[in-house]
mmCIF file of C-alpha atoms in Angstrom:
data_model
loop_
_atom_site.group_PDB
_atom_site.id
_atom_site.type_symbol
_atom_site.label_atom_id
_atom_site.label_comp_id
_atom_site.label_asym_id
_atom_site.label_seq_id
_atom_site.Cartn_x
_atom_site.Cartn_y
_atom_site.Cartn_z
ATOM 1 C CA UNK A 1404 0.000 0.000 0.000
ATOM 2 C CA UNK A 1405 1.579 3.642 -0.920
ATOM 3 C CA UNK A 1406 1.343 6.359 1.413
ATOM 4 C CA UNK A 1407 -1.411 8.016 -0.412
ATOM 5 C CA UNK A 1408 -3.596 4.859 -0.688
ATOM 6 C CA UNK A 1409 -3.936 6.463 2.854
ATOM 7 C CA UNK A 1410 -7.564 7.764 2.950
ATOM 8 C CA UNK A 1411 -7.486 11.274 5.075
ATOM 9 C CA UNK A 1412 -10.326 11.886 7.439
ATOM 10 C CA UNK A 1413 -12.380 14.481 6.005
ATOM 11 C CA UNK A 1414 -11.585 17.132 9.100
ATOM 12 C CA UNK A 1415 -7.900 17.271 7.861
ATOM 13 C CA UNK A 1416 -8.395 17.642 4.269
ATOM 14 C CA UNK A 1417 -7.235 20.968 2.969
ATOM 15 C CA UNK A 1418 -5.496 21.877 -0.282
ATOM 16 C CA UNK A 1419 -2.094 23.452 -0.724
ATOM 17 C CA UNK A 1420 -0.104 25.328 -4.076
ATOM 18 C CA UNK A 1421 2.895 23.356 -4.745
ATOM 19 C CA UNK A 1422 5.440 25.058 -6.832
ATOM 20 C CA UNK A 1423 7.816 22.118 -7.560
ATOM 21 C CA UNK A 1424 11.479 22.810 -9.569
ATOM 22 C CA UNK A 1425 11.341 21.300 -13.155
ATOM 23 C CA UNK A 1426 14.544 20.991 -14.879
ATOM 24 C CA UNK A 1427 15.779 18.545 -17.714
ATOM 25 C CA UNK A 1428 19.232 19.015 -19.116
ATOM 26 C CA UNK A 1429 18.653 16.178 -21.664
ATOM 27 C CA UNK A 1430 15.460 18.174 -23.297
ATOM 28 C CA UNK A 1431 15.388 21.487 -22.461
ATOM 29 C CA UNK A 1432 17.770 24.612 -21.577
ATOM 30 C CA UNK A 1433 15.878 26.316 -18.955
ATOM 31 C CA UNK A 1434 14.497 25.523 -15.766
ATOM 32 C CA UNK A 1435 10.841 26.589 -14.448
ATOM 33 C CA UNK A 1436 8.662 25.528 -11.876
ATOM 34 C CA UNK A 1437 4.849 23.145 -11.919
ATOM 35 C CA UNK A 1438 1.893 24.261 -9.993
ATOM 36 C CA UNK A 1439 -0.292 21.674 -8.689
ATOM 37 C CA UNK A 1440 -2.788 22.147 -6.075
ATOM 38 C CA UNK A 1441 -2.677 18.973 -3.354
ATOM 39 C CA UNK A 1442 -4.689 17.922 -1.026
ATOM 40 C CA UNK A 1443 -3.193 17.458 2.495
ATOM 41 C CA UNK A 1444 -3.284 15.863 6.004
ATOM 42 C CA UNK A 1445 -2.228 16.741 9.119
ATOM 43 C CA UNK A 1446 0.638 14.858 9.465
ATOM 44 C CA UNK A 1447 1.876 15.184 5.244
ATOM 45 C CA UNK A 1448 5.197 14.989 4.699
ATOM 46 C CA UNK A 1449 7.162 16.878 1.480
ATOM 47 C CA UNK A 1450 8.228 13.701 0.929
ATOM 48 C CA UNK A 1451 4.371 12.041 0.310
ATOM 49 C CA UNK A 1452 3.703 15.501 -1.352
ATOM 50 C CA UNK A 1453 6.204 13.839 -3.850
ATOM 51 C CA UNK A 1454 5.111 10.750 -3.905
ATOM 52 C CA UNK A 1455 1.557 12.197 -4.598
ATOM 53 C CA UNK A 1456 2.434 14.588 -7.381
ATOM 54 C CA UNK A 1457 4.513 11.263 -8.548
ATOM 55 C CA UNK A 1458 1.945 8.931 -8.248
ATOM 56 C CA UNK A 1459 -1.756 11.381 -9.182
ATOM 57 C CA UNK A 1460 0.318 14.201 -11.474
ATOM 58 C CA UNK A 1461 3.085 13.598 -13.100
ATOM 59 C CA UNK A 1462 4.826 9.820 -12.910
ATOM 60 C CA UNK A 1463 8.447 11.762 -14.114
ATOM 61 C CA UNK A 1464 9.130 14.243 -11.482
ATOM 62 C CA UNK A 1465 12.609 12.897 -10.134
ATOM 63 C CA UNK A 1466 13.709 12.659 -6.663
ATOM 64 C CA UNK A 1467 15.663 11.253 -4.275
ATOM 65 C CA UNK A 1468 15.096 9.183 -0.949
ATOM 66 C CA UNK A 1469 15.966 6.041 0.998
ATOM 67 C CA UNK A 1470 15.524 5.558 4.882
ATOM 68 C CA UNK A 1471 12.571 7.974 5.572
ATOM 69 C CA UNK A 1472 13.887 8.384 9.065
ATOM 70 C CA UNK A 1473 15.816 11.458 8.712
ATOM 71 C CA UNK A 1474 19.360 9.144 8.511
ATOM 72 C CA UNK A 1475 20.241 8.736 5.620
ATOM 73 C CA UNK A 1476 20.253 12.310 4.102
ATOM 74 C CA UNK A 1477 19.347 11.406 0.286
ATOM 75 C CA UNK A 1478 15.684 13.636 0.798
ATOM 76 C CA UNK A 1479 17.464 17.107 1.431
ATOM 77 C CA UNK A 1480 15.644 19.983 -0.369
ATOM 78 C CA UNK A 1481 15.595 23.646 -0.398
ATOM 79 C CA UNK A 1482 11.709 24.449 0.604
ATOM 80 C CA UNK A 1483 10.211 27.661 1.047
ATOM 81 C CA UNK A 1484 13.874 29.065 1.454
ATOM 82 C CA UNK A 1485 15.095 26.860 3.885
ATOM 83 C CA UNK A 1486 17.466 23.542 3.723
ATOM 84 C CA UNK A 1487 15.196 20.705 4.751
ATOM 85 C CA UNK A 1488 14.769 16.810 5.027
ATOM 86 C CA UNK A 1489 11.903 16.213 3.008
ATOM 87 C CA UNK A 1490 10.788 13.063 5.026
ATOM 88 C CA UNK A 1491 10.954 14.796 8.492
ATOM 89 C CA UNK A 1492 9.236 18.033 6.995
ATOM 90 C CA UNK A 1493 5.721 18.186 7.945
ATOM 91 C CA UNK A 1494 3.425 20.252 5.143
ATOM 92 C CA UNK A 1495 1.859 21.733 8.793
ATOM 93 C CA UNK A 1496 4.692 22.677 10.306
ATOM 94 C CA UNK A 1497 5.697 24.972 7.506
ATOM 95 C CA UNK A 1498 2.768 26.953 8.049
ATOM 96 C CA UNK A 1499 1.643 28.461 4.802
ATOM 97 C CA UNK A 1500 -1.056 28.246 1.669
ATOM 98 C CA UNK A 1501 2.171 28.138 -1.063
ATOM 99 C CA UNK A 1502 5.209 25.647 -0.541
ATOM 100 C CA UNK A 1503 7.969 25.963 -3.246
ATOM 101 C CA UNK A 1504 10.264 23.470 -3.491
ATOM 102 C CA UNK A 1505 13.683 23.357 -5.445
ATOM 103 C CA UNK A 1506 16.483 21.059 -5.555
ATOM 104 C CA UNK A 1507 19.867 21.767 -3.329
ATOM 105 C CA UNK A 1508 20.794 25.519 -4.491
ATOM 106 C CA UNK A 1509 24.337 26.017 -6.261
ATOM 107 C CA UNK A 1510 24.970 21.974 -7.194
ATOM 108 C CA UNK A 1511 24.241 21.220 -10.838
ATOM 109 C CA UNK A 1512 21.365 19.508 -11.549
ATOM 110 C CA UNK A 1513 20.473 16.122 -13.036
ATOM 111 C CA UNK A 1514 16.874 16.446 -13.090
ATOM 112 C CA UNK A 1515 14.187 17.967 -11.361
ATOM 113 C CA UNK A 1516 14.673 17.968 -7.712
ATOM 114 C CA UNK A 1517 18.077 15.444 -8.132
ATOM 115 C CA UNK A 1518 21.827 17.201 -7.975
ATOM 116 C CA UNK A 1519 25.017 15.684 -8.765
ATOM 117 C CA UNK A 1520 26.795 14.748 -6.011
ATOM 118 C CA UNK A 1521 29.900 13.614 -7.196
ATOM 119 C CA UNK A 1522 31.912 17.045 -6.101
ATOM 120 C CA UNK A 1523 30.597 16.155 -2.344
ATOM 121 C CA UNK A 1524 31.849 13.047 -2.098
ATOM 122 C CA UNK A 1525 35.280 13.611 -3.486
ATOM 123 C CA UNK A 1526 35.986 15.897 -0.874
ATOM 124 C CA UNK A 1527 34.471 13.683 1.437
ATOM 125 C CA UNK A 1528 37.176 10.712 0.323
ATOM 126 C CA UNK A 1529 39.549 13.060 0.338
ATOM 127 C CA UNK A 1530 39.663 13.407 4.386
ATOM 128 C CA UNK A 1531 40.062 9.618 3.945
ATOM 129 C CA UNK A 1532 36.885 8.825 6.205
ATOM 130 C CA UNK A 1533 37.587 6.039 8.175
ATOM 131 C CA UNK A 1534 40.224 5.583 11.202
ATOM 132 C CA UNK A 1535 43.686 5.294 10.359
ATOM 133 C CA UNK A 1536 45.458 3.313 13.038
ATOM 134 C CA UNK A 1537 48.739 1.071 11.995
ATOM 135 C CA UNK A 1538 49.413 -0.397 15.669
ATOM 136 C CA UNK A 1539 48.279 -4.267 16.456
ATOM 137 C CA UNK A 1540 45.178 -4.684 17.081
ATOM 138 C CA UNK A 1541 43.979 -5.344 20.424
ATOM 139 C CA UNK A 1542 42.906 -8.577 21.758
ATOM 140 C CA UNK A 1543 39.002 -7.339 21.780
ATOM 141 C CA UNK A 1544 38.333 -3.891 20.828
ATOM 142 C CA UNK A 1545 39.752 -0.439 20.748
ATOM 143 C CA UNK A 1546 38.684 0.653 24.080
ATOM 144 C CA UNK A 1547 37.533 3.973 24.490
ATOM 145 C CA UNK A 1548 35.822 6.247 27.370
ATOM 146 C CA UNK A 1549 32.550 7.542 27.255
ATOM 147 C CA UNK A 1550 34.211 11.139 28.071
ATOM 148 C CA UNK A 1551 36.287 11.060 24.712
ATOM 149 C CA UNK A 1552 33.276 9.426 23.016
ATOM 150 C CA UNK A 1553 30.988 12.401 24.035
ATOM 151 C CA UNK A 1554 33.895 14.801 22.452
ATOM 152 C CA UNK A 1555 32.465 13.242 19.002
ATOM 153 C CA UNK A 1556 28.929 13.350 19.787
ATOM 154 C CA UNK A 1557 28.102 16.116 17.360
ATOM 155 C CA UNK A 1558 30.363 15.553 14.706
ATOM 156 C CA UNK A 1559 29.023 11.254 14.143
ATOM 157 C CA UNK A 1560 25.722 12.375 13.885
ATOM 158 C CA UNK A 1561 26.580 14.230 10.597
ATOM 159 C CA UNK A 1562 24.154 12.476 7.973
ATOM 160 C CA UNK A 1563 26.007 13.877 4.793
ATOM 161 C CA UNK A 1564 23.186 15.282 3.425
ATOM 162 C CA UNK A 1565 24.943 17.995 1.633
ATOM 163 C CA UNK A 1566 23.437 21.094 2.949
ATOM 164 C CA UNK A 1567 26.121 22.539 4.630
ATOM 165 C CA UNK A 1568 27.903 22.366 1.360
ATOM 166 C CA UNK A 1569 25.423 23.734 -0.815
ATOM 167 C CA UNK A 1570 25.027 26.625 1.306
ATOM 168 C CA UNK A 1571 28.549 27.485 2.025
ATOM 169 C CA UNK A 1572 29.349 30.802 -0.265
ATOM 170 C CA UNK A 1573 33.295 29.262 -0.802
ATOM 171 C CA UNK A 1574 32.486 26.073 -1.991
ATOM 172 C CA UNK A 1575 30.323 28.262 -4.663
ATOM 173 C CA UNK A 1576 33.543 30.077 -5.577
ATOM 174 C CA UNK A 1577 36.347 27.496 -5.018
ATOM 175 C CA UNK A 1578 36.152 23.895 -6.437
ATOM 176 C CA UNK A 1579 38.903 22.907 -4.410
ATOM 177 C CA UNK A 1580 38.324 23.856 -1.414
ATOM 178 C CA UNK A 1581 36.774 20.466 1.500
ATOM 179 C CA UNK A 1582 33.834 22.501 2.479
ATOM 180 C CA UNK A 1583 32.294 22.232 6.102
ATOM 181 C CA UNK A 1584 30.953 18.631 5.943
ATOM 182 C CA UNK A 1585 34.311 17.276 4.803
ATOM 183 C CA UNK A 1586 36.084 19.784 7.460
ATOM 184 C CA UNK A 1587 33.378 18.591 10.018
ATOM 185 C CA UNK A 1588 34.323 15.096 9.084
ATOM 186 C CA UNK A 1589 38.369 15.482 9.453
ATOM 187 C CA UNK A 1590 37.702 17.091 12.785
ATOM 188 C CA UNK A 1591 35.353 13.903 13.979
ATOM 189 C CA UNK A 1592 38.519 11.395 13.211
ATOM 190 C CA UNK A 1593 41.205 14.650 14.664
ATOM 191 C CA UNK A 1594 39.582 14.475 18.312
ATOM 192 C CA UNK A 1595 39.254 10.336 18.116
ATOM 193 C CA UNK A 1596 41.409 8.786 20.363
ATOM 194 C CA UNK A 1597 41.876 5.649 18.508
ATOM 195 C CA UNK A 1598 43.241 7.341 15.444
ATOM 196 C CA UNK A 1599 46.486 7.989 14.652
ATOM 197 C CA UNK A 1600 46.411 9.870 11.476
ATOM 198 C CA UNK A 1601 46.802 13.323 12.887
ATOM 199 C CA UNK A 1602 50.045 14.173 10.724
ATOM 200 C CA UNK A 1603 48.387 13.091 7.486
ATOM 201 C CA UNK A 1604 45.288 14.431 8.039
ATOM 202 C CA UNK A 1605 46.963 18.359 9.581
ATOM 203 C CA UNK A 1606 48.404 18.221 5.769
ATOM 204 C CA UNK A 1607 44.829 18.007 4.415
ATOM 205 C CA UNK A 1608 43.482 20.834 6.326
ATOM 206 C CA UNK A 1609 45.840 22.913 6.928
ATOM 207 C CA UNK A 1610 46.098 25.117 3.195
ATOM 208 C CA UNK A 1611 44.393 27.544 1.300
ATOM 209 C CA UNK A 1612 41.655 24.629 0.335
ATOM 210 C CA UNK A 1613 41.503 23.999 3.922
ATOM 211 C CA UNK A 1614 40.182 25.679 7.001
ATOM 212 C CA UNK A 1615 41.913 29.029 5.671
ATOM 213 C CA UNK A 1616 39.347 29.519 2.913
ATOM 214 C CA UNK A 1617 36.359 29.392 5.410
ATOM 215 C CA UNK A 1618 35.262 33.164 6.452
ATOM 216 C CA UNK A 1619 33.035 32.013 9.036
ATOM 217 C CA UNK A 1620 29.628 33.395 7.789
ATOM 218 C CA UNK A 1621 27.836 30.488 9.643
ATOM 219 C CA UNK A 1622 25.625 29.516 5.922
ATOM 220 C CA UNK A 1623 26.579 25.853 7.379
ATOM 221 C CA UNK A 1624 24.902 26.243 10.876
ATOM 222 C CA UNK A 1625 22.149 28.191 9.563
ATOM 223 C CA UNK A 1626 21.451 25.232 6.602
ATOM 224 C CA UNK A 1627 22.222 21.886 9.098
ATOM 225 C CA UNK A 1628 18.764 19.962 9.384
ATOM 226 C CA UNK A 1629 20.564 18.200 12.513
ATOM 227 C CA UNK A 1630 21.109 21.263 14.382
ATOM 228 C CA UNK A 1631 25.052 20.687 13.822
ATOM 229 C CA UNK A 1632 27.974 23.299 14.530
ATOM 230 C CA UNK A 1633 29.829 22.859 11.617
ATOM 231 C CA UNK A 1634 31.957 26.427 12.113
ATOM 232 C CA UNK A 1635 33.035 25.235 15.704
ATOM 233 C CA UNK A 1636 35.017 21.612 14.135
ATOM 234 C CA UNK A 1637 36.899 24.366 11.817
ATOM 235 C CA UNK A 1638 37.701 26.521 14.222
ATOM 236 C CA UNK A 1639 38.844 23.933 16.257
ATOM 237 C CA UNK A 1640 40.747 22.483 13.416
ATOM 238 C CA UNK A 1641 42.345 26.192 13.039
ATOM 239 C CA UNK A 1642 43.288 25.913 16.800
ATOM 240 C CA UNK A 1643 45.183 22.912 16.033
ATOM 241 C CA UNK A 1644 46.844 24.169 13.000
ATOM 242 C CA UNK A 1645 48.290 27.250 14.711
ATOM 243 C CA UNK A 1646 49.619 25.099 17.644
ATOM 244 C CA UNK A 1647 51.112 23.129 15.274
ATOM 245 C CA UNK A 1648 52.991 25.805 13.435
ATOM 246 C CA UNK A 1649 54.013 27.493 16.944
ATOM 247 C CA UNK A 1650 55.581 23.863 17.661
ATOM 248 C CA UNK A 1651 53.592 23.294 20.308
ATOM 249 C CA UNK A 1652 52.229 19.821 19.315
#
């Protein structure tokens, strides 16, 4: 059964104006945006407002989205001017008669509402993602305390959405540079204390295409749908840097 096999009881029925981003590379040169008016419960996600337009107007809108538990990051949209998770949006929450909905701003588009990606991820295996530890391994586990744990709290529950990045006025203007999620990310395996790639990965963050090129405008703190603090990893990664250079680790 779909989600809008769903039959809505007749006291939450109202209608809303959807303006939804069309764009098709392959067929056409410019961009516009479809109207459709929607009928809507009280607890309608943007994400079944897709899957209705998908299903009752227009079976080629394109999209993306996977867990549908706010996890997994594929759903993230730019809605009525904000960067959202279109499966944890509620239509109610947003509060008004017209929702417009467009795909992640400043990433080039593949279709409709789905952005290419690649760029993200590059940067993202670039800060070589994983732990980097060349010791024996222990008999069990790495053991670690909950106290150092909690000093990564923030930083594992980055989903990777992309939003941070899309928002972030120098990854619009330099191709190069890691951008918060990546920085975010080098900072998350900096403060582990089972890793022991800290020379390696100073080298990565340290330059121009680094935490130097952020200007700490806060786009990334402003655009996180987890309520993340991407600016504080880079300025701690800055703090690091700077002790480095003054010899003092």
């Amino acid at each position: 059964m779909s989600i809008t096999d769903t039959k809505p009881r007749p006291e939450d029925l109202r209608s809303v104006i959807v303006n939804v981003f069309r764009f098709d590379p392959a067929t056409t040169d410019e961009p516009h945006y479809d109207s459709y008016k929607v009928p809507m419960t009280g607890s309608m996600t943007v994400l079944d407002l897709l899957f209705y337009l998908l299903e009752h107007e227009d079976g080629s809108l394109a999209f993306r989205y996977a867990c549908r538990e706010a996890i997994c990051g594929s759903c993230a949209l730019y809605v009525n001017g904000t960067y959202r998770l279109a499966c944890k949006t509620q239509l109610k929450d947003l509060k008004a008669e017209e929702i417009s909905i467009s795909p992640l701003p400043h990433l080039k588009v593949i279709k409709d509402l789905v952005v290419d990606m690649d760029p993200f991820w590059e940067k993202y295996e670039r800060i070589r993602p994983y732990l980097i530890n060349d010791e024996a391994p222990p008999e069990k586990e790495f053991i670690q305390s909950a106290a150092d744990r909690l000093k990564m709290d923030d930083m594992v529950d980055c989903i990777l959405c992309g939003a941070c990045h899309s928002s972030c006025p120098q990854v619009w203007t330099d191709e190069e540079y890691l951008g918060p999620a990546a920085l975010l990310k080098l900072n998350r395996f900096t403060v582990d204390t089972r890793d022991r790639g800290n020379k390696e990965r100073t080298k990565l963050f340290d330059n121009e295409q680094g935490v130097w090129r952020c200007h700490t405008i806060f786009n990334c703190v402003e655009a996180c749908p987890k309520s993340i603090n991407q600016t504080y990893s880079i300025q701690h990664l800055k703090r690091r840097a700077v002790a480095r250079r003054l010899g003092m680790k």
